[in-house]
Coordinates of C-alpha atoms in Angstrom, one line a residue:
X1 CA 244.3 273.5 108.7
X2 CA 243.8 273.1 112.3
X3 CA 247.3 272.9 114.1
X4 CA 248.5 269.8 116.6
X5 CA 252.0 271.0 118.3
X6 CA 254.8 268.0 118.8
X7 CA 256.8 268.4 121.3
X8 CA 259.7 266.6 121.9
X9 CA 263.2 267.3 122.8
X10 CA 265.8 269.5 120.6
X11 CA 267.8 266.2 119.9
X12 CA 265.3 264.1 118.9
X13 CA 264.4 266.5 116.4
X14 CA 268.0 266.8 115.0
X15 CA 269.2 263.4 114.8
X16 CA 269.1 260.5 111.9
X17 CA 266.7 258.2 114.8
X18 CA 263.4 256.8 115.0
X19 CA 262.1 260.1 116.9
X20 CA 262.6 262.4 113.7
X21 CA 262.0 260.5 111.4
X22 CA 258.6 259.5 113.0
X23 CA 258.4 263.4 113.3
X24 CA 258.8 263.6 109.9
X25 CA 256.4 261.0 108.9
X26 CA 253.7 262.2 110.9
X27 CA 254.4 266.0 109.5
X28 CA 253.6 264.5 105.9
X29 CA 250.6 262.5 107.0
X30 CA 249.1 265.2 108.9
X31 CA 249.4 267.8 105.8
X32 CA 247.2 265.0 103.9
X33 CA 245.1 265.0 106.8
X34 CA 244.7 268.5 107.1
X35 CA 246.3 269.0 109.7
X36 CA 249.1 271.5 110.3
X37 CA 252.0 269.1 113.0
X38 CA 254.0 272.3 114.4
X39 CA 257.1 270.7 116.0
X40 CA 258.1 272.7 119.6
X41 CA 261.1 271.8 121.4
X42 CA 262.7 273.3 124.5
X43 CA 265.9 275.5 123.3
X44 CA 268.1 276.0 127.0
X45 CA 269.1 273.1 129.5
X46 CA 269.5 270.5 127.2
X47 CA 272.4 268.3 126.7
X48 CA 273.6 266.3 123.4
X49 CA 274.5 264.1 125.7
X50 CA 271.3 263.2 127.8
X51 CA 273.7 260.9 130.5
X52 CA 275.4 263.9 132.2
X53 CA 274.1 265.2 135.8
X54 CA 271.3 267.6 135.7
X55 CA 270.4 267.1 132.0
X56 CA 269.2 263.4 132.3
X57 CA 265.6 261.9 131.4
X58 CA 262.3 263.8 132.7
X59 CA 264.1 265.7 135.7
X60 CA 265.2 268.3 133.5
X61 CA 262.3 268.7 131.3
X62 CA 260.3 270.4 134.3
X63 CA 262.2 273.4 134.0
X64 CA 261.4 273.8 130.9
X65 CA 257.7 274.7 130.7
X66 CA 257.6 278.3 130.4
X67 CA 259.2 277.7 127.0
X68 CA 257.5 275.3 125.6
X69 CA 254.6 276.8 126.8
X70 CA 255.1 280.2 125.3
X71 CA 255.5 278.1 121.8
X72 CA 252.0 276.6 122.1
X73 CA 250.4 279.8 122.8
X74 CA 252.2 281.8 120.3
X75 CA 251.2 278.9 117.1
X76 CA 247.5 279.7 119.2
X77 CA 247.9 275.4 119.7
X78 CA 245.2 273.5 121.8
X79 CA 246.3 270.0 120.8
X80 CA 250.0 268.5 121.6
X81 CA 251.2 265.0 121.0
X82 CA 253.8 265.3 123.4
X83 CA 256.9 262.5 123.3
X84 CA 258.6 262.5 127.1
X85 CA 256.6 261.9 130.0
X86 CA 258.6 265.0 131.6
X87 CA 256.0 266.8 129.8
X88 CA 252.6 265.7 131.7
X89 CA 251.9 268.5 133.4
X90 CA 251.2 269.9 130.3
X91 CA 247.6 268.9 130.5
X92 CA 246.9 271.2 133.5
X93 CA 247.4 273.8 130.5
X94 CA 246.2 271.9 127.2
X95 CA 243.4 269.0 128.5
X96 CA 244.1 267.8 124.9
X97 CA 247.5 266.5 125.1
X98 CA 248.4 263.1 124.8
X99 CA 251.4 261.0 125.0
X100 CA 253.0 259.3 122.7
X101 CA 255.9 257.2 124.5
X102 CA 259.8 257.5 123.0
X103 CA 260.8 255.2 126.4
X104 CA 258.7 253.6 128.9
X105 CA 259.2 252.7 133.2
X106 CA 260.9 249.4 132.3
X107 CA 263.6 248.0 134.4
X108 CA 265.7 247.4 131.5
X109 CA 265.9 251.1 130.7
X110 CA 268.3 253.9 132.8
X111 CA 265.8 256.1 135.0
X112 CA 263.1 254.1 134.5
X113 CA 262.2 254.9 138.8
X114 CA 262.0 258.7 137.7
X115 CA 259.2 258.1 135.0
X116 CA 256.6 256.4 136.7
X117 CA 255.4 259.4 138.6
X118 CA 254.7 260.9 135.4
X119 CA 253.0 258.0 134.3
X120 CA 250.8 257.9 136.8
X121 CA 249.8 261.5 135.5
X122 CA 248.5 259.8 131.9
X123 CA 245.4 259.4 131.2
X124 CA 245.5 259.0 126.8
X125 CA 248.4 258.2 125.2
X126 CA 248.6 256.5 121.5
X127 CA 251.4 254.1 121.2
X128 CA 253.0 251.8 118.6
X129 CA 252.6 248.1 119.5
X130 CA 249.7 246.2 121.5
X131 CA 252.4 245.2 124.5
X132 CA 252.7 248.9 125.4
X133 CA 249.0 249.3 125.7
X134 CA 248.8 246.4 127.8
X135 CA 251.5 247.8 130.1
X136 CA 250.0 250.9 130.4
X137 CA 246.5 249.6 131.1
X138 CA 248.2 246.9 133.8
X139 CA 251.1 248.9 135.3
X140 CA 249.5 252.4 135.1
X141 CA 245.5 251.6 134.4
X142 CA 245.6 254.5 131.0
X143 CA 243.0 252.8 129.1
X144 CA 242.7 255.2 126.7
X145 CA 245.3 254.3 124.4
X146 CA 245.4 254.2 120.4
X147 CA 247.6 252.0 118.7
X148 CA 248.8 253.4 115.7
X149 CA 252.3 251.7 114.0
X150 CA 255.1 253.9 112.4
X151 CA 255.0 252.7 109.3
X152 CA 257.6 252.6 107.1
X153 CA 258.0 254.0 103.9
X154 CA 256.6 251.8 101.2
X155 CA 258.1 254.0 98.4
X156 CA 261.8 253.1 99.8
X157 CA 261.1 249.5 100.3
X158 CA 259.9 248.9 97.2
X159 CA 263.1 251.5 95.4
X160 CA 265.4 249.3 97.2
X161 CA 264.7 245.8 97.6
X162 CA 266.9 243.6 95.0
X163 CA 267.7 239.9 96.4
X164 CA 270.6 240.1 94.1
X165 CA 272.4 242.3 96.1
X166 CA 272.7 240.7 99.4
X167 CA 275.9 239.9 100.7
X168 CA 275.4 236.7 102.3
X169 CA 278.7 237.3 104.8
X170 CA 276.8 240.7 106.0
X171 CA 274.9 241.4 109.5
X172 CA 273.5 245.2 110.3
X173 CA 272.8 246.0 113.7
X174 CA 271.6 249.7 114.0
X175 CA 271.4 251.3 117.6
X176 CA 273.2 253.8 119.8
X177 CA 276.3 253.3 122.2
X178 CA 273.6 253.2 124.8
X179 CA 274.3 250.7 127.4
X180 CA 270.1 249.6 127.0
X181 CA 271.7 248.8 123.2
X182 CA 274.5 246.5 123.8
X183 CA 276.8 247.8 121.3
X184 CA 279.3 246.1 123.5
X185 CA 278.0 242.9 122.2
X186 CA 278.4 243.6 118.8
X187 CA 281.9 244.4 118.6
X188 CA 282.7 241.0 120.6
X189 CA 280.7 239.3 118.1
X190 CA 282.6 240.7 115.5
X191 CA 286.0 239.6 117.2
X192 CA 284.5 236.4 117.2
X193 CA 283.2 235.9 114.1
X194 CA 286.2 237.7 111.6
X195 CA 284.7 236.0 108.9
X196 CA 281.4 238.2 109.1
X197 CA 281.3 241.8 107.6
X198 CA 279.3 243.5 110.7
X199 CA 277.8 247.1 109.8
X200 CA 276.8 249.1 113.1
X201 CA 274.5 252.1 112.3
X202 CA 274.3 255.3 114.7
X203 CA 271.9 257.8 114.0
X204 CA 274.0 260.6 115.3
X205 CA 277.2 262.6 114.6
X206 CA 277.5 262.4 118.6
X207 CA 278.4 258.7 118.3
X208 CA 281.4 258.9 116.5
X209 CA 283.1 260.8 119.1
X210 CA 281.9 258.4 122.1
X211 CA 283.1 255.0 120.0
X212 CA 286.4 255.9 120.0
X213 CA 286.7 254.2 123.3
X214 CA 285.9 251.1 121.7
X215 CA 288.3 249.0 120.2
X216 CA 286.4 248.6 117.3
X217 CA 287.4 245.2 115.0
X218 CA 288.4 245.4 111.6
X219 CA 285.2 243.4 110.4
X220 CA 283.4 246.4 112.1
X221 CA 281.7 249.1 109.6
X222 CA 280.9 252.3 111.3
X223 CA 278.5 254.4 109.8
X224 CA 276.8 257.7 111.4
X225 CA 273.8 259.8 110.5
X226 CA 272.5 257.8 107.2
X227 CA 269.2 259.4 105.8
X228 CA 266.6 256.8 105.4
X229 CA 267.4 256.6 101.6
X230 CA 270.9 255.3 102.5
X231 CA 269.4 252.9 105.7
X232 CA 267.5 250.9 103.3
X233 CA 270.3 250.4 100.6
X234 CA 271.8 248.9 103.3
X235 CA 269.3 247.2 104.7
X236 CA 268.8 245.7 101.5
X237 CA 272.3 244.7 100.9
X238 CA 272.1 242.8 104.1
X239 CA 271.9 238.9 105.0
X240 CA 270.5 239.3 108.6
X241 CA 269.9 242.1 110.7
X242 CA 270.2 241.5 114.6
X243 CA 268.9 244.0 117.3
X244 CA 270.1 242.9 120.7
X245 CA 268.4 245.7 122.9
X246 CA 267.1 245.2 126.3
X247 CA 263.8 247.0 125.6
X248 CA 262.5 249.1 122.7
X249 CA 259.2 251.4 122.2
X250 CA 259.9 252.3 118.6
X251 CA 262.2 249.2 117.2
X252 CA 261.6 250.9 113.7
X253 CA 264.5 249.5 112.1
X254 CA 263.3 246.0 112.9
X255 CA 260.0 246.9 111.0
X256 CA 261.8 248.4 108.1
X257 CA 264.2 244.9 108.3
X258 CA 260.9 242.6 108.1
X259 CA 259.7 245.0 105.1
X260 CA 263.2 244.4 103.4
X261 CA 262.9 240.8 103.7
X262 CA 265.7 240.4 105.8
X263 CA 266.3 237.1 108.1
X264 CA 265.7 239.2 111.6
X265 CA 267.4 238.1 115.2
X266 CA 266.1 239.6 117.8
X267 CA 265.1 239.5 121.6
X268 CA 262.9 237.8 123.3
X269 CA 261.7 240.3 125.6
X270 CA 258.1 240.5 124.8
X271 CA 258.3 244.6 123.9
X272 CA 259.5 242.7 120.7
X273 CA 256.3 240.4 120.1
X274 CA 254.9 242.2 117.1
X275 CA 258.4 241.7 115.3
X276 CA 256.4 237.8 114.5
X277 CA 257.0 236.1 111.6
X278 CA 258.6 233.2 110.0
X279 CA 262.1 234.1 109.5
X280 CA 262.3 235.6 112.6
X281 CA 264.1 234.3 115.3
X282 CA 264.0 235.5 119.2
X283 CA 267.1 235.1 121.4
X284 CA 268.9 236.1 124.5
X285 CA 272.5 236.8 125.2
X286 CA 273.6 233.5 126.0
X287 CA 272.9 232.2 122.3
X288 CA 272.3 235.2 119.7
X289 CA 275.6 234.9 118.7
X290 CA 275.0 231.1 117.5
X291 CA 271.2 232.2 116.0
X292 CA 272.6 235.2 113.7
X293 CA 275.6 232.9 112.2
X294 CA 272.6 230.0 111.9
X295 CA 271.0 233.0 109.7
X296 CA 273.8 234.0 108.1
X297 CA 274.5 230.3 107.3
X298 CA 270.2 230.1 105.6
X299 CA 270.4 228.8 102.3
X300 CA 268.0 231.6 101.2
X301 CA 268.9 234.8 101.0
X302 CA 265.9 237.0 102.0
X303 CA 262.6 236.0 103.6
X304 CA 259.5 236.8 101.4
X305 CA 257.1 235.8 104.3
X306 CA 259.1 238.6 106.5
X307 CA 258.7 241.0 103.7
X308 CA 255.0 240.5 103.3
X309 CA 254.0 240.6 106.9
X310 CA 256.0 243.9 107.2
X311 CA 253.9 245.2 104.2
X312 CA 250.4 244.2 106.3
X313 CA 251.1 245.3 109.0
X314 CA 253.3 248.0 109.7
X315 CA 253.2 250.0 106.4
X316 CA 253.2 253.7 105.9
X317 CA 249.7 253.2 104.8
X318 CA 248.2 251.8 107.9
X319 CA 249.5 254.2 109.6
X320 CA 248.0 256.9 107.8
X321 CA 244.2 255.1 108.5
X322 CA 244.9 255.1 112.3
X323 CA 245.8 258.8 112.3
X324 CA 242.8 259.4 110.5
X325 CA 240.7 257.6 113.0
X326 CA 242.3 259.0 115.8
X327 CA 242.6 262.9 114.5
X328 CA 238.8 262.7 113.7
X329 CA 238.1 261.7 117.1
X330 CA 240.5 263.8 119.0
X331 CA 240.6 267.1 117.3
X332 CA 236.6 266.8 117.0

């Protein structure tokens, strides 16, 4: 099988988040594919905590090439999907690397100054939704760029979708204590709203330790590091599911909620425009509070029209036909 190295960094590959499990997902397709996805990750001058001085976004990456590098050439790799635009120079080694975006230079998002020299390095990148190609064609003129979803696992959203179990009272926000995540809104929702059972998801063990500075409501659920089995049992259990983020380039759990059937808040940045469909329902901060109790309050208790766009257009199958496309092309 011919190998494609993905590089991204040592947390992302260790952590219950969009980033490994789209790691994971792409591993599986590519072995269908035939083609051997090698994962390569810098071991020294990273942080599990990516906020601290010297560890944060891109800057550190650069100093670690020589050992990424050494990876590559020791798996005898040509071709690297590589996730953090730290990484561009890579191309000065490997002309076929491309990016595939985990964050993006938007305003919204911490460091976002840093990135765009990076950016400005691109010149193919695949992505998941049709606004991200537009910015980069408009902000950063990369016109080669493949859209490819992450699709979600059919198997699991079929295993675990039973209307019967919803509780109606229950709204499942999944996210980190970022500040682009607004956790902060969350837990004042919940202090306002005691009648609501309110489920907040973290995808790391990290989390637990860094929401104990919270006062944290006792209509608040905590949960840390669920597998994907145990995301869409709850998913499923689930009235609404709300996402108040300032700006996403994965927003995987909102696909999974759409494929689940659940009544989906959301905002109305337009990062968010492929999350379209009947039941769900764009907002901002000055009203999602009054939108997700309006969809807690829906006489129905999934949305079928959610659950059957999700299966068009973001499903594990479509994604394996765009990698298809884009390995024959790419690795030709």
């Amino acid at each position: 099988m011919q190998k494609v190295g993905l590089l991204m960094r040592k947390i992302q590959f260790t952590e219950n988040q969009g980033p490994r499990v789209f790691a994971e997902r792409l591993q599986a397709l590519g072995r269908e594919l035939g083609v051997d996805i090698v994962f390569i990750s810098p071991e020294r001058h990273v942080s599990g905590y990516d906020w601290l001085p010297g560890y944060e976004h891109e800057k550190s990456d650069l100093v670690n090439y020589d050992i990424v590098l050494d990876q590559i050439h020791k798996e005898q790799i040509e071709h690297v999907i590589y996730t953090v635009s730290g990484f561009t120079y890579l191309k000065m080694f490997l002309p076929k690397s491309v990016l595939f975006p985990h964050s993006f230079p938007d305003p919204a998002l911490t460091g976002y100054e840093m990135m765009k020299p990076f950016y400005n390095m691109v010149d193919k990148a695949v992505v998941q939704t049709p606004f991200l190609k537009r910015q980069l064609a408009s902000q950063f003129n990369i016109t080669d760029v493949d859209v490819i979803p992450i699709g979600f696992s059919e198997t699991l959203a079929n295993k675990h979708f039973d209307p019967s179990q919803v509780v109606e009272n229950r709204i499942l926000w999944i996210g980190r204590d970022e500040e682009n995540r607004r956790p902060d809104l969350v837990l004042k929702y919940a202090r306002q709203n005691p009648d609501k059972e309110v489920f907040m998801v973290f995808g790391g063990e990290r989390y637990r330790e860094s929401m104990q500075k919270y006062d944290i409501p006792s209509n608040i659920h905590l949960r840390f590091a669920l597998s994907q089995d145990e995301i869409f049992q709850l998913m499923n259990s689930s009235k609404v599911y709300w996402s108040c983020s300032k700006f996403d380039t994965f927003a995987m759990p909102l696909t999974e909620a759409l494929a689940m059937g659940k009544i989906v808040v959301k905002p109305e940045h337009p990062c968010y425009d492929h999350i379209s469909s009947t039941h769900a329902f764009a907002g901002n901060e000055r009203n999602w509070f009054e939108l997700v109790n309006m969809a807690a309050a829906s006489p129905r208790s999934f949305s079928q029209d959610n659950r059957d766009y999700a299966f068009d257009t973001f499903s594990s199958s479509i994604m394996r036909e765009g990698y298809r496309q884009f390995f024959s092309e790419w690795l030709k």
